XYZ file of C-alpha atoms in Angstrom:
149
model
C 113.412 19.573 83.801
C 114.507 23.214 83.618
C 111.167 24.207 82.113
C 109.130 22.589 84.910
C 111.226 24.195 87.632
C 111.026 27.592 85.956
C 107.288 27.284 85.438
C 106.635 26.678 89.148
C 109.026 29.407 90.234
C 107.420 31.943 87.941
C 103.952 30.861 89.022
C 104.952 31.361 92.658
C 106.390 34.789 91.852
C 103.227 35.832 90.042
C 101.011 34.659 92.882
C 103.223 36.454 95.377
C 102.911 39.726 93.481
C 99.137 39.305 93.347
C 96.611 40.730 91.017
C 95.301 44.256 91.279
C 91.595 44.481 91.839
C 89.368 47.412 91.020
C 87.900 49.090 94.047
C 84.967 51.464 94.051
C 85.921 55.131 94.524
C 85.644 56.026 98.208
C 83.448 59.025 97.567
C 80.773 56.654 96.209
C 80.722 54.208 99.111
C 78.106 55.987 101.220
C 76.077 57.294 98.304
C 72.657 55.952 97.318
C 72.601 53.209 94.720
C 71.118 55.553 92.094
C 74.063 57.961 92.520
C 76.537 55.090 92.167
C 74.736 53.783 89.084
C 74.876 57.246 87.517
C 78.619 57.375 88.046
C 79.207 53.922 86.579
C 76.913 54.593 83.624
C 79.286 57.379 82.601
C 82.553 55.738 83.711
C 81.801 52.493 81.844
C 80.403 54.095 78.690
C 82.669 52.848 75.900
C 81.090 55.230 73.389
C 82.623 58.287 75.082
C 86.138 59.559 74.512
C 88.266 60.039 77.602
C 87.769 63.812 77.382
C 84.000 63.420 77.065
C 83.927 60.969 79.944
C 85.924 63.286 82.186
C 83.691 66.253 81.335
C 80.505 64.269 81.978
C 81.852 62.868 85.250
C 82.699 66.384 86.445
C 79.189 67.530 85.573
C 77.715 64.480 87.294
C 79.858 65.121 90.404
C 78.882 68.779 90.515
C 75.206 67.845 90.242
C 75.547 65.524 93.242
C 77.678 67.885 95.387
C 80.653 65.556 94.987
C 82.887 67.738 92.822
C 85.706 68.195 95.363
C 85.754 64.477 96.146
C 85.709 63.606 92.446
C 88.552 66.033 91.673
C 90.624 64.514 94.490
C 89.849 61.013 93.176
C 90.713 62.023 89.595
C 94.024 63.574 90.681
C 94.886 60.435 92.640
C 94.068 58.271 89.597
C 96.318 60.454 87.415
C 99.146 60.176 89.935
C 98.749 56.400 90.097
C 98.799 56.184 86.294
C 102.040 58.170 86.231
C 103.560 55.885 88.873
C 102.458 52.772 86.966
C 104.049 54.105 83.778
C 107.286 54.831 85.617
C 107.286 51.357 87.179
C 106.576 49.783 83.786
C 109.480 51.690 82.237
C 111.764 50.530 85.063
C 110.685 46.898 84.675
C 111.146 46.969 80.906
C 114.574 48.594 81.194
C 115.705 45.742 83.475
C 114.531 42.928 81.176
C 117.819 42.570 79.237
C 119.852 42.249 82.430
C 117.450 39.739 83.996
C 117.371 37.772 80.729
C 121.175 37.556 80.782
C 121.156 36.420 84.408
C 118.513 33.766 83.690
C 120.432 32.533 80.653
C 123.630 32.314 82.713
C 121.825 30.130 85.260
C 120.249 27.861 82.644
C 123.501 27.500 80.698
C 125.346 26.023 83.696
C 125.208 22.294 82.981
C 127.035 21.436 86.201
C 124.185 22.663 88.463
C 121.737 20.271 90.059
C 117.998 20.782 89.765
C 117.942 22.057 93.347
C 120.720 24.542 92.620
C 118.925 25.780 89.505
C 115.726 26.134 91.496
C 117.544 28.075 94.212
C 119.305 30.379 91.733
C 116.137 31.082 89.752
C 114.241 31.554 93.017
C 116.753 34.180 94.105
C 116.409 35.885 90.732
C 112.608 35.789 91.056
C 112.905 37.287 94.523
C 114.848 40.248 93.170
C 112.965 40.664 89.889
C 109.501 39.048 90.139
C 107.781 41.042 87.387
C 110.733 40.867 85.028
C 111.111 37.115 85.417
C 107.358 36.573 85.006
C 107.479 38.635 81.808
C 110.429 36.689 80.444
C 108.768 33.383 81.264
C 105.578 34.484 79.526
C 107.605 35.346 76.421
C 109.530 32.055 76.596
C 106.325 30.020 76.923
C 104.722 31.874 74.022
C 107.745 31.219 71.813
C 107.883 27.594 72.987
C 104.255 27.137 71.873
C 105.214 28.327 68.395
C 108.003 25.773 68.207
C 105.877 22.892 69.464
C 103.060 23.709 67.022
C 105.476 23.012 64.182
C 106.047 19.406 65.311
């Protein structure tokens, strides 16, 4: 019973957070298709190191009079990467506390299913990414246990 309630709560939290989608750089939006294809040919080239890719993209941008726009885009991407790393560190640092709170809820045998759902829902409201991460880990471990039977 607990597992079903938790599964739906975590699913709702994940859907509420949403999934990030890749969006085309703005400086490419009004460019001819051939210019866009040139950019993506470099950006998606898995044979290039990150340094090589960055150097080739700068050269490409300069050749298409887009260097300032590319530099602005690149700086914004770097800033977003830094912010994502900081957010990831924050989320990870909160996992032990959220795990303890979840365990405290699940260990209360005197709660009804509705009360458990409400308590876990409140926890998911405060810590959606942390709870989703913990539930992913729990489900993965649960699969290991059920494979043995």
